[in-house]
CSV table of C-alpha atoms in Angstrom, one decimal:
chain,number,residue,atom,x,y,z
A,642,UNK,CA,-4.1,5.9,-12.6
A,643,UNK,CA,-6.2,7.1,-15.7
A,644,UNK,CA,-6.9,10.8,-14.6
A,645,UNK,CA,-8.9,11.9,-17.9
A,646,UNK,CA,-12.8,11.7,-18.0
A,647,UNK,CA,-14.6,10.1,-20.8
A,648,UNK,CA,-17.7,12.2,-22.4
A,649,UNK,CA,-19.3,8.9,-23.1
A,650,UNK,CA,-20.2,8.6,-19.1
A,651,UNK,CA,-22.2,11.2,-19.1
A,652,UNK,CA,-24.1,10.0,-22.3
A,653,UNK,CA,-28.0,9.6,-21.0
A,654,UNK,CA,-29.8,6.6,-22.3
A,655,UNK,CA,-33.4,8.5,-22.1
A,656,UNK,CA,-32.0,11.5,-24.5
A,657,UNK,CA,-30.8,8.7,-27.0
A,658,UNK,CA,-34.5,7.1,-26.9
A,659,UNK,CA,-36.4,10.4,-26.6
A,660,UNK,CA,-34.2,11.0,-30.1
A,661,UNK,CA,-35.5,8.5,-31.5
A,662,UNK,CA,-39.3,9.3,-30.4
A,663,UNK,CA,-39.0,12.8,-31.9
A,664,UNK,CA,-36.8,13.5,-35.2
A,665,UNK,CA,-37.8,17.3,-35.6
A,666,UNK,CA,-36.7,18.0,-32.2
A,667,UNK,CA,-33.0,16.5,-32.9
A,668,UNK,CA,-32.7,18.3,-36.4
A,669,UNK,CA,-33.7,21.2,-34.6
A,670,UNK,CA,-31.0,20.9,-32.0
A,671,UNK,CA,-28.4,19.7,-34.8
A,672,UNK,CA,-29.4,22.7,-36.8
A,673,UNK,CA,-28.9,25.3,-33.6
A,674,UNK,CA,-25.3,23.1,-33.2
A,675,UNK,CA,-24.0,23.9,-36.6
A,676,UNK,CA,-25.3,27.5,-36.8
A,677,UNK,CA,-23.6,28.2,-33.4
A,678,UNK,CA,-20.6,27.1,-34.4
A,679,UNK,CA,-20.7,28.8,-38.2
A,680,UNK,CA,-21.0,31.8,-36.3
A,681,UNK,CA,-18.5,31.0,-33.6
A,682,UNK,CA,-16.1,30.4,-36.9
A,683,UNK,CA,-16.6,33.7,-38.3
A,684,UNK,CA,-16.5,35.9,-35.2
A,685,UNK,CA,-13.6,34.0,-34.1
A,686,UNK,CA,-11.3,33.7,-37.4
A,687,UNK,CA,-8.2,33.4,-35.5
A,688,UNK,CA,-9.0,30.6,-33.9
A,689,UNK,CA,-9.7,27.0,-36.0
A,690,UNK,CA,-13.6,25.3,-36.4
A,691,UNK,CA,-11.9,21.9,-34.6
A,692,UNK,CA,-11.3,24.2,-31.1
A,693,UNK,CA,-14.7,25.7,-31.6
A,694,UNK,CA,-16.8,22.6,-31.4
A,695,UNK,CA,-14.6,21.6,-28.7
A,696,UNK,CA,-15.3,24.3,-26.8
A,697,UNK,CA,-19.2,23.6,-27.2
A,698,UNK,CA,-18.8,20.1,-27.0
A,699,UNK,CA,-17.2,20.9,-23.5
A,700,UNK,CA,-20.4,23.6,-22.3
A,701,UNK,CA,-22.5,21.4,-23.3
A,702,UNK,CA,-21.4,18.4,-21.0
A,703,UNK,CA,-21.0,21.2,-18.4
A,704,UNK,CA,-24.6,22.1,-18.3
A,705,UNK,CA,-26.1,18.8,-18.3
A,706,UNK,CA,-23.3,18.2,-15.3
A,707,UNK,CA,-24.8,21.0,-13.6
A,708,UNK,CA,-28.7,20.2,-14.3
A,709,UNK,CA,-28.7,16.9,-13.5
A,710,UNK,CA,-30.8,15.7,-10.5
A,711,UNK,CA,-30.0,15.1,-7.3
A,712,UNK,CA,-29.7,11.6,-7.1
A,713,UNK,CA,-27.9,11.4,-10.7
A,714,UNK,CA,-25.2,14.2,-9.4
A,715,UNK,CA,-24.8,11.6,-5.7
A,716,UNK,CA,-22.7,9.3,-8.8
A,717,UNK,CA,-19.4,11.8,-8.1
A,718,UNK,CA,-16.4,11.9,-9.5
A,719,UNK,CA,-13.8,11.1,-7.2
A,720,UNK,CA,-9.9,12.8,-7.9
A,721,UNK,CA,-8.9,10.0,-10.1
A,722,UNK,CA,-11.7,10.9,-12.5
A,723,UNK,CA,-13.5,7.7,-11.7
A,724,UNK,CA,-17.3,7.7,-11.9
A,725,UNK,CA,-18.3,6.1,-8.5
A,726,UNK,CA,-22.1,6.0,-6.7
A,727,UNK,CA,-22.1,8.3,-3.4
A,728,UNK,CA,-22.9,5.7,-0.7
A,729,UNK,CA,-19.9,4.1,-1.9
A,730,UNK,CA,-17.3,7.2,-1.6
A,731,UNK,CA,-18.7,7.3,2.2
A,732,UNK,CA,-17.8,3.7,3.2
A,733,UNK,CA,-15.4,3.1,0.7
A,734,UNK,CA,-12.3,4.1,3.1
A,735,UNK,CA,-14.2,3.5,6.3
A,736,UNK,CA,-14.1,-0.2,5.3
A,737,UNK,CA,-10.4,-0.5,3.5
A,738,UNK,CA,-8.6,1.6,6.1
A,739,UNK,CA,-10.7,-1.3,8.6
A,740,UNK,CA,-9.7,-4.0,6.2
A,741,UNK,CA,-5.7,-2.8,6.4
A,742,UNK,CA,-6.0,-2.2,10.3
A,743,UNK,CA,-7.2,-5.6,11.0
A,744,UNK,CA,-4.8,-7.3,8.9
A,745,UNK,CA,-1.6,-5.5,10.0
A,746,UNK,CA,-2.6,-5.9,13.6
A,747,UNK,CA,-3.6,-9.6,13.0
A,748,UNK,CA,-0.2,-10.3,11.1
A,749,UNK,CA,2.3,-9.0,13.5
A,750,UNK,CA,0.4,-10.4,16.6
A,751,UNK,CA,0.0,-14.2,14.8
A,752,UNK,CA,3.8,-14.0,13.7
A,753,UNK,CA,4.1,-13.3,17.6
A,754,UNK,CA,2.3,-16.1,18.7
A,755,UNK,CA,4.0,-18.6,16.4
A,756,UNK,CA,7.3,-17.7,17.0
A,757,UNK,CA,7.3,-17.4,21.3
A,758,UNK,CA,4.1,-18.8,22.0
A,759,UNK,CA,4.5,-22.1,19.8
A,760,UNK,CA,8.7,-21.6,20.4
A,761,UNK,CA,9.3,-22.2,17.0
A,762,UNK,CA,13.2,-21.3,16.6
A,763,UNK,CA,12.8,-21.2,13.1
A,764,UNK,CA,12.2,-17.4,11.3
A,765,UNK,CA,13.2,-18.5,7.6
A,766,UNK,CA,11.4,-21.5,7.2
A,767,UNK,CA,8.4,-19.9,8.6
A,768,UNK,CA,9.1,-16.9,6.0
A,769,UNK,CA,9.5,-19.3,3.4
A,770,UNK,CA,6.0,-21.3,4.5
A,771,UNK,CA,4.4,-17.8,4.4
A,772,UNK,CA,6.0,-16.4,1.2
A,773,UNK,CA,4.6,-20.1,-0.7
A,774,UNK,CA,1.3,-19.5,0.7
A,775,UNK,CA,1.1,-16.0,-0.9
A,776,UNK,CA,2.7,-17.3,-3.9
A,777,UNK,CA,0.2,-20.1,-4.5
A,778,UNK,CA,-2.7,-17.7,-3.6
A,779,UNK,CA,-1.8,-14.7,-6.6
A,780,UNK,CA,-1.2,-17.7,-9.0
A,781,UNK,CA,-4.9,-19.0,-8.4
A,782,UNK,CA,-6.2,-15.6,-7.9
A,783,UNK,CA,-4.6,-15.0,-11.8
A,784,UNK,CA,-6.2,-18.4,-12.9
A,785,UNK,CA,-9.5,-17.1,-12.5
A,786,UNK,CA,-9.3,-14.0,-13.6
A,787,UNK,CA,-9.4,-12.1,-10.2
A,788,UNK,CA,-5.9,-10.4,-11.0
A,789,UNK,CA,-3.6,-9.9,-13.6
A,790,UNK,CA,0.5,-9.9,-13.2
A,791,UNK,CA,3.3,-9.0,-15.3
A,792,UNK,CA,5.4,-12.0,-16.9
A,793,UNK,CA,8.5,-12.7,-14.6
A,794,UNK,CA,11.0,-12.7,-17.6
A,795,UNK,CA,14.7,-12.7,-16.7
A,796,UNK,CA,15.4,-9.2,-17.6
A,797,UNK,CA,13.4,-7.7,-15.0
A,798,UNK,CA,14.2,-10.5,-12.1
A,799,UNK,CA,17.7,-9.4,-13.3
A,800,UNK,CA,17.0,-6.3,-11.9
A,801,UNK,CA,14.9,-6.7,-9.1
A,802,UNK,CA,17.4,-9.1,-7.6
A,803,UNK,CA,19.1,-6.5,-5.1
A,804,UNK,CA,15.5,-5.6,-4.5
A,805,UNK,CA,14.3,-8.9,-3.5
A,806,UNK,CA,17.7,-10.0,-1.3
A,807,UNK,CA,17.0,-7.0,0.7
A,808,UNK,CA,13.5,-7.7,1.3
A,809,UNK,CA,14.4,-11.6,2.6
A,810,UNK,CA,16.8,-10.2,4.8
A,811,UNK,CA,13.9,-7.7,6.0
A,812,UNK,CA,11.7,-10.3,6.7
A,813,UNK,CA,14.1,-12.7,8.3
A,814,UNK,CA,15.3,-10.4,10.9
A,815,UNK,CA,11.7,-9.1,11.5
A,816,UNK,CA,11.3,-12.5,12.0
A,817,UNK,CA,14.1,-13.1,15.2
A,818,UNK,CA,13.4,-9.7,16.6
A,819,UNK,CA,9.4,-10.6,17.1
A,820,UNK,CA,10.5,-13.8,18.7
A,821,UNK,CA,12.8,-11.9,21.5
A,822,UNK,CA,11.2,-8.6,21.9
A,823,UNK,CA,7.5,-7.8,22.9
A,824,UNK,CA,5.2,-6.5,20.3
A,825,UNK,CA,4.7,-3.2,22.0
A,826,UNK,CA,8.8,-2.4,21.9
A,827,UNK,CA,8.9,-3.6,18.5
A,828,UNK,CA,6.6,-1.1,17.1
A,829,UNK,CA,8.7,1.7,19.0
A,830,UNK,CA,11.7,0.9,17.5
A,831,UNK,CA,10.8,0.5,14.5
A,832,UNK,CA,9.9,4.4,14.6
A,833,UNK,CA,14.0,4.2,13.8
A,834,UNK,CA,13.5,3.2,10.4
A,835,UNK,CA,11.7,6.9,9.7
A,836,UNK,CA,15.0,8.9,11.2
A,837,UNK,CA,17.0,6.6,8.5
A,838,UNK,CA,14.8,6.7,5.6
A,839,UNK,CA,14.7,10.4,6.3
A,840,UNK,CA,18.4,10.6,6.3
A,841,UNK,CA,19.0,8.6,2.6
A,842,UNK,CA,16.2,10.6,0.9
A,843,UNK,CA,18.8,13.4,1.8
A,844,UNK,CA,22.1,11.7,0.6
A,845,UNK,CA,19.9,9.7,-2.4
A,846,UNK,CA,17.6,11.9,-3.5
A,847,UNK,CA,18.3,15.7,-2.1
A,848,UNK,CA,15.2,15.7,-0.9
A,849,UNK,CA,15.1,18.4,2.3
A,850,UNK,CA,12.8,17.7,5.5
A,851,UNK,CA,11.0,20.6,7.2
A,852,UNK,CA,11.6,21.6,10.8
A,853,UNK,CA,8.6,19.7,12.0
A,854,UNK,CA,9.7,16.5,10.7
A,855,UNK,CA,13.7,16.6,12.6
A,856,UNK,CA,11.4,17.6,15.4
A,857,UNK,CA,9.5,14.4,14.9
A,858,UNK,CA,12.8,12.5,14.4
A,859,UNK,CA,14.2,13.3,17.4
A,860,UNK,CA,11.3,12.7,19.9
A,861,UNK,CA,11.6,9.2,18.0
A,862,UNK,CA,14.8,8.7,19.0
A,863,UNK,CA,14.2,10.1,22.7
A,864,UNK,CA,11.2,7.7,22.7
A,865,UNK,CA,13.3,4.0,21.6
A,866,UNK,CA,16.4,5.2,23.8
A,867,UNK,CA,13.9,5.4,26.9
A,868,UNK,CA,11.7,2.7,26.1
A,869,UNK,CA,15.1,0.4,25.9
A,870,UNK,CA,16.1,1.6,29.0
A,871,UNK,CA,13.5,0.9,31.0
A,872,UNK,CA,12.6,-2.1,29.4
A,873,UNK,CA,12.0,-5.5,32.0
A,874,UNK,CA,12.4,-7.7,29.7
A,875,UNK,CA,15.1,-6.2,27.8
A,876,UNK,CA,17.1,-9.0,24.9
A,877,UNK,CA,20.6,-7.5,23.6
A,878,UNK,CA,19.6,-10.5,20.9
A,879,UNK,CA,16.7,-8.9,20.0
A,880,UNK,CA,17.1,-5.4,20.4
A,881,UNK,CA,20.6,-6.2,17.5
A,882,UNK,CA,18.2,-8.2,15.3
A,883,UNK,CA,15.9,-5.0,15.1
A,884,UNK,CA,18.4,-2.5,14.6
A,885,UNK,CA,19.0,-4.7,11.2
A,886,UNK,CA,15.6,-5.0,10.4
A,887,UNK,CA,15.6,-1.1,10.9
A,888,UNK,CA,18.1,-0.9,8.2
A,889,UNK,CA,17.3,-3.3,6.0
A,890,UNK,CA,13.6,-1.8,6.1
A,891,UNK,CA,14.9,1.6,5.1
A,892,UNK,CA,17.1,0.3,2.5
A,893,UNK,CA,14.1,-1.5,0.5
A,894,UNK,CA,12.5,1.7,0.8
A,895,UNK,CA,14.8,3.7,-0.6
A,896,UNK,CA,16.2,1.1,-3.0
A,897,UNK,CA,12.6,0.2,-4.3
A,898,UNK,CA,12.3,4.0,-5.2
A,899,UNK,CA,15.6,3.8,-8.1
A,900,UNK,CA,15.0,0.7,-8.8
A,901,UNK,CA,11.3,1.0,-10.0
A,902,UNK,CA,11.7,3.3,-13.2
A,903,UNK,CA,14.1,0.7,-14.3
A,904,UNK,CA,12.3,-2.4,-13.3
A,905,UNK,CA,8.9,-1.1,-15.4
A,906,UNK,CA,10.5,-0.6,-18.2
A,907,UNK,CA,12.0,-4.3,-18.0
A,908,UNK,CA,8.2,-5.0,-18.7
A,909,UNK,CA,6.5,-5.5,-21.9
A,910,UNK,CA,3.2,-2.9,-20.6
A,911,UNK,CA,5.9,-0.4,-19.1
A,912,UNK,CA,4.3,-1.0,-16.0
A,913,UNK,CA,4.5,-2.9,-12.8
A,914,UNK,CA,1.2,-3.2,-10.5
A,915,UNK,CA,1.3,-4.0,-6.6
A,916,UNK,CA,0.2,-7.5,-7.2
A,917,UNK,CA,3.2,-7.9,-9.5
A,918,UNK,CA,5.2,-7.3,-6.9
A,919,UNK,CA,4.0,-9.2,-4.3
A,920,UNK,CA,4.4,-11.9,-6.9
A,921,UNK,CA,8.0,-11.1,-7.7
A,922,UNK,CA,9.0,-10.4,-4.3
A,923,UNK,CA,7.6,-14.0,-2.8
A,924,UNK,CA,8.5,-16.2,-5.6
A,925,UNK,CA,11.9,-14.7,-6.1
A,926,UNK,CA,12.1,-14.8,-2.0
A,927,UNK,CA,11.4,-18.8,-2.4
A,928,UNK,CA,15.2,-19.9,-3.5
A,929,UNK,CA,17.4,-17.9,-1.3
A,930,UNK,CA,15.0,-18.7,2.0
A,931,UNK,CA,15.7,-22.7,0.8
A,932,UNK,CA,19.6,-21.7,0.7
A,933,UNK,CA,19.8,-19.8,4.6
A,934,UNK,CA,18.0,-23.1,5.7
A,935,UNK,CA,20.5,-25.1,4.3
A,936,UNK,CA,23.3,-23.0,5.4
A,937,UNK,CA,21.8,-22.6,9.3
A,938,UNK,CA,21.0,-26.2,9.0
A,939,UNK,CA,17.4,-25.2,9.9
A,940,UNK,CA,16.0,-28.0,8.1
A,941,UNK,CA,17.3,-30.3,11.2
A,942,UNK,CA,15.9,-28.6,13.7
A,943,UNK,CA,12.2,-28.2,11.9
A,944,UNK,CA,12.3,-31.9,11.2
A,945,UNK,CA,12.8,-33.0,15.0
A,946,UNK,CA,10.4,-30.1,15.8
A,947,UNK,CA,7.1,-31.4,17.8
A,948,UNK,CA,5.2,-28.4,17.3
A,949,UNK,CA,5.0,-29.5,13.8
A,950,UNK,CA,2.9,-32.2,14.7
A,951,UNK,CA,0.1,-29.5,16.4
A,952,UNK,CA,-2.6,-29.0,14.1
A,953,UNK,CA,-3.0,-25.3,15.6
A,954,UNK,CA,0.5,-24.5,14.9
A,955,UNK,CA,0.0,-24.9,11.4
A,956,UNK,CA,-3.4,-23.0,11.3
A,957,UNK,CA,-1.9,-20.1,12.7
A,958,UNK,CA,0.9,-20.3,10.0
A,959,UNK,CA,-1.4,-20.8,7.2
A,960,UNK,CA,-3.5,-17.9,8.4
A,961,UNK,CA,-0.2,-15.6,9.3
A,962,UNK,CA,1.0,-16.3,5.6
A,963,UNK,CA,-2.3,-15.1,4.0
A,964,UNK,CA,-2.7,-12.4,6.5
A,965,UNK,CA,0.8,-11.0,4.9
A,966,UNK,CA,-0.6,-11.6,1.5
A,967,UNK,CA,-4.0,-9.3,2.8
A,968,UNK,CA,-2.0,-6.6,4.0
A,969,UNK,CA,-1.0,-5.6,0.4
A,970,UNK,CA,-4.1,-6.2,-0.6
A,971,UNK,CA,-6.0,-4.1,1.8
A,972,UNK,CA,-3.1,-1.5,1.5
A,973,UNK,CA,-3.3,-1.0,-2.6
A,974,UNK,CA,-7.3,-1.2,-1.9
A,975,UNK,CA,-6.8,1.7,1.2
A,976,UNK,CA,-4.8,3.8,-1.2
A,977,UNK,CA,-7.2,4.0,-3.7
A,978,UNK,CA,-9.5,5.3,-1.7
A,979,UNK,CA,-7.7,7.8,-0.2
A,980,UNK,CA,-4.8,9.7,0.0
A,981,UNK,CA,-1.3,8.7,0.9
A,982,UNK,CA,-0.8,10.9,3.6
A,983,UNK,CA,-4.1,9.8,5.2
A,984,UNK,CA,-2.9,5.8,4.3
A,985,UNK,CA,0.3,7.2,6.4
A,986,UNK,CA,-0.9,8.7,8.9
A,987,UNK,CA,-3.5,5.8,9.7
A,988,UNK,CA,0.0,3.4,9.5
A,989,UNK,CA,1.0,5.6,12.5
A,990,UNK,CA,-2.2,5.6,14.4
A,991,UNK,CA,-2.1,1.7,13.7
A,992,UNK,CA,0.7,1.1,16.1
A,993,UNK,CA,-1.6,2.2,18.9
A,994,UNK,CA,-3.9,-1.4,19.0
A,995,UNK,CA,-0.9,-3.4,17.6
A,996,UNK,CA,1.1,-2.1,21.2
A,997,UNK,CA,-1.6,-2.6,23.6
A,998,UNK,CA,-2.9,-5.6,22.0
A,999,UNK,CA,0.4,-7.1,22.7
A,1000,UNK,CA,1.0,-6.0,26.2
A,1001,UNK,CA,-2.2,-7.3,27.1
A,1002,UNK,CA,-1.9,-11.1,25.0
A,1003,UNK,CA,1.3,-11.7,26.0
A,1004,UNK,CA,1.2,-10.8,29.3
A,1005,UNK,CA,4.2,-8.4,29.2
A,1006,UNK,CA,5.7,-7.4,32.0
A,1007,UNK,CA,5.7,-2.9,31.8
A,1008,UNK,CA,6.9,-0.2,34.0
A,1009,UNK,CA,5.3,3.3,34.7
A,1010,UNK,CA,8.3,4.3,32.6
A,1011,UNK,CA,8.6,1.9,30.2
A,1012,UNK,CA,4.5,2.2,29.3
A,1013,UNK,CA,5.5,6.2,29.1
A,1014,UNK,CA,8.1,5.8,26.7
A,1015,UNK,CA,5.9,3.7,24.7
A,1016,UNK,CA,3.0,6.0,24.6
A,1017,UNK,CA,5.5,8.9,23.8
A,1018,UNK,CA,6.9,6.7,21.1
A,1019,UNK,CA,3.3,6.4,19.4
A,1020,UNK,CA,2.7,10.2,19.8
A,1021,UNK,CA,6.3,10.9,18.0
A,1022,UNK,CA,4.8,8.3,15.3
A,1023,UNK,CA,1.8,10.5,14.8
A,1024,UNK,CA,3.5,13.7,14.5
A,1025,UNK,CA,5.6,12.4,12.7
A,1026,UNK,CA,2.8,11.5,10.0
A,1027,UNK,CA,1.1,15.0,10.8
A,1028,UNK,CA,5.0,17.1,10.0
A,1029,UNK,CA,5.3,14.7,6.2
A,1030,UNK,CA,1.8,16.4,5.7
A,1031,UNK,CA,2.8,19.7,5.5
C-alpha cells in the first residue's frame, strides 16, 4: 500500500476562495514566503534554496495540521497514510472482523451440512461447483467495474502451477475430512498445521521462533493427541484425510511465500492483488478438479445421485461456494483495517463459535474429556496467536 501523504489533501477550499476575495492579503503572504526563504538562503549557505522551501513547505502544512478544528482533525490519518472520516476508523474493523467471522463460520459449517447431512460422497465435484461459482462471480464483479485483476497470461500460470496443484489437493482433502470428522475436532487439528508451518519457516526461510511460540506448539500437539483419544466418534478415514490437509495447508503457505516475488513479476503491473489470486487459484483449480472426477469416476456416482434433484441441496452449495469467495473478501477487507497480528489472532479466537456451533448442529456426541481437550486446543490456538505477537 501507498504509505506517502499527498500535500494536496490538506489543501482548504475556503483559503483558495478567501484568495480570491482579497489579493493584498495573498501578496502579502507571498511576499513574507519569499523573504523567509531569501533569508533562510543566506543564513543557511550550505544548504540549497530547493531544501529550504521544502522545509517551509513542510511547517507550514504542520501548522495548519495542528490548528485545524475539531471536527476537521476527526478526518485521521490512519498508518497507511490514508485520509479517512473518524466514525469510520471506529466501525471500520468492528464490522470487517464481523463480516470475516460470519463468513468463515458460515463456510465450514455449510460445507458440513452438504457433505454428512445431504451425504453427498462427492468432495471434488463439490469443490469444483464452488471454485465455478467464485470464478463466475470475480469475472462479473470485473465487468462492472467493482474489481480489477491481473491478465492470466501463460507466463505467470506457468509459475503458479505448483501453487495452484497444492491448493486443489488442500481443498479436496478438507473436503473428505469435514465429511468424517465433526467440525469441533476439525478445528483442533488443524492447530497441527501451525507446528508444521513453524517448522519449514525454519528449514525454508531461517526464520527462529521464540520460546513462547514452541510452548504454544507443544500444548497444540498435547491438545489434538488428547482430543483423538477421547474422541466417540473417532474415523481412522478421517482423522488420515486431515493429517494431509494439515500438510498440504502448510505447504501452500510456505510455497505461496517463494513463489510470490516470482509470480509478480510474471505481471505486466509487477504486482498481484488478492482478488487476482482468488481468480488464478479457482480458474486454474477448474481443469485438474474435472480430471480427479474422471479418474475417481465421480462423475457416476453424482449422475445417479438423488440429492441432486433437492432444490435445498443445491442452495446450500450455491451459498457455500460464494461464502468461500466472501471469506477472501472480508479477509483482504479485515486486513486493511487492521493489523495482521490482530487479523491472526481473531482467526484464532474464531475457532471458538466454529467448535461449538458444530457440536451443538450436528448433534455430536462429546465426553467430559474430549470437550476438555477441545477447549484446551482453542486456548493453545490463542496463545499461540498472542506468542507470534511478540
Amino acid at each position: 500500500m501507498n504509505s506517502n501523504i499527498k500535500f494536496n489533501s490538506f489543501i482548504d477550499i475556503e483559503e483558495l476562495n478567501s484568495r480570491d476575495q482579497n489579493e493584498s492579503q495573498f501578496f502579502i503572504k507571498r511576499s513574507s514566503t519569499f523573504y523567509n526563504i531569501l533569508h533562510r538562503f543566506l543564513k543557511e549557505g550550505n544548504k540549497s534554496i530547493t531544501n529550504i522551501a521544502e522545509n517551509l513547505a513542510r511547517r507550514a502544512t504542520d501548522n495548519r495540521i495542528l490548528h485545524e478544528p475539531q471536527t476537521r482533525i476527526s478526518d485521521a490519518i490512519d498508518e497507511n497514510g490514508k485520509l479517512h472520516n473518524g466514525s469510520k476508523t471506529k466501525s471500520g474493523p468492528l464490522f470487517s472482523g464481523l463480516a470475516y467471522c460470519i463468513s468463515s463460520c458460515s463456510m465450514i459449517l455449510l460445507n458440513k451440512l452438504v457433505l454428512s447431512g445431504y451425504g453427498f460422497d462427492a468432495g471434488v465435484s463439490l469443490m469444483l461447483y464452488q471454485n465455478f461459482v467464485s470464478v463466475m462471480i470475480v469475472l462479473a464483479l470485473e465487468f462492472l467495474g467493482a474489481v480489477s485483476t491481473e491478465k492470466l497470461t501463460w507466463k505467470l500460470v506457468r509459475v503458479w502451477i505448483p501453487v495452484n496443484l497444492i491448493f486443489v489437493g488442500m481443498l479436496v482433502t478438507g473436503m473428505y475430512s469435514l465429511k468424517h470428522i465433526n467440525v469441533a475436532m476439525v478445528t483442533i487439528l488443524k492447530n497441527m498445521t501451525n507446528i508444521l508451518t513453524a517448522f519449514g519457516e525454519i528449514y525454508l526461510f531461517k526464520k527462529r521462533q521464540n520460546g513462547k511460540v514452541w510452548v504454544a506448539l507443544f500444548l497444540m500437539i498435547v491438545s489434538a493427541v488428547s482430543g483423538g483419544i477421547t474422541d466417540l466418534s473417532f474415523d481412522a478415514m478421517g482423522y488420515t484425510w486431515q493429517i494431509m490437509n494439515c500438510v498440504l495447508t502448510a505447504s501452500y503457505s510456505l510455497t505461496l511465500r517463494k513463489v510470490m516475488d516470482t509470480a509478480k513479476q510474471s505481471t505486466k503491473s509487477g504486482s498481484l492483488n488478492e482478488v487476482s489470486m482468488v481468480l488464478l487459484n479457482n480458474s486454474l483449480s477448474v481443469p485438474f478438479a474435472i480430471v480427479l472426477i474422471i479418474l475417481s469416476d465421480e462423475w457416476g456416482y453424482v449422475s445417479k445421485s438423488d440429492v441432486i434433484q433437492l432444490p435445498m441441496f443445491w442452495v446450500a452449495a450455491t451459498v457455500s461456494g460464494l461464502l468461500g469467495l466472501a471469506i477472501s473478501f472480508t479477509s483482504l477487507w479485515f486486513l486493511n483495517q487492521t493489523s495482521p497480528t490482530t487479523y491472526s489472532l481473531v482467526g484464532s479466537l474464531n475457532k471458538i463459535p466454529i467448535s461449538i456451533c458444530g457440536i451443538l448442529l450436528f448433534k455430536v456426541p462429546v465426553s467430559l474429556p474430549n470437550l476438555f481437550s477441545i477447549l484446551f486446543g482453542l486456548f493453545a490456538g490463542v496463545f499461540f496467536a498472542k506468542a507470534k505477537m511478540s
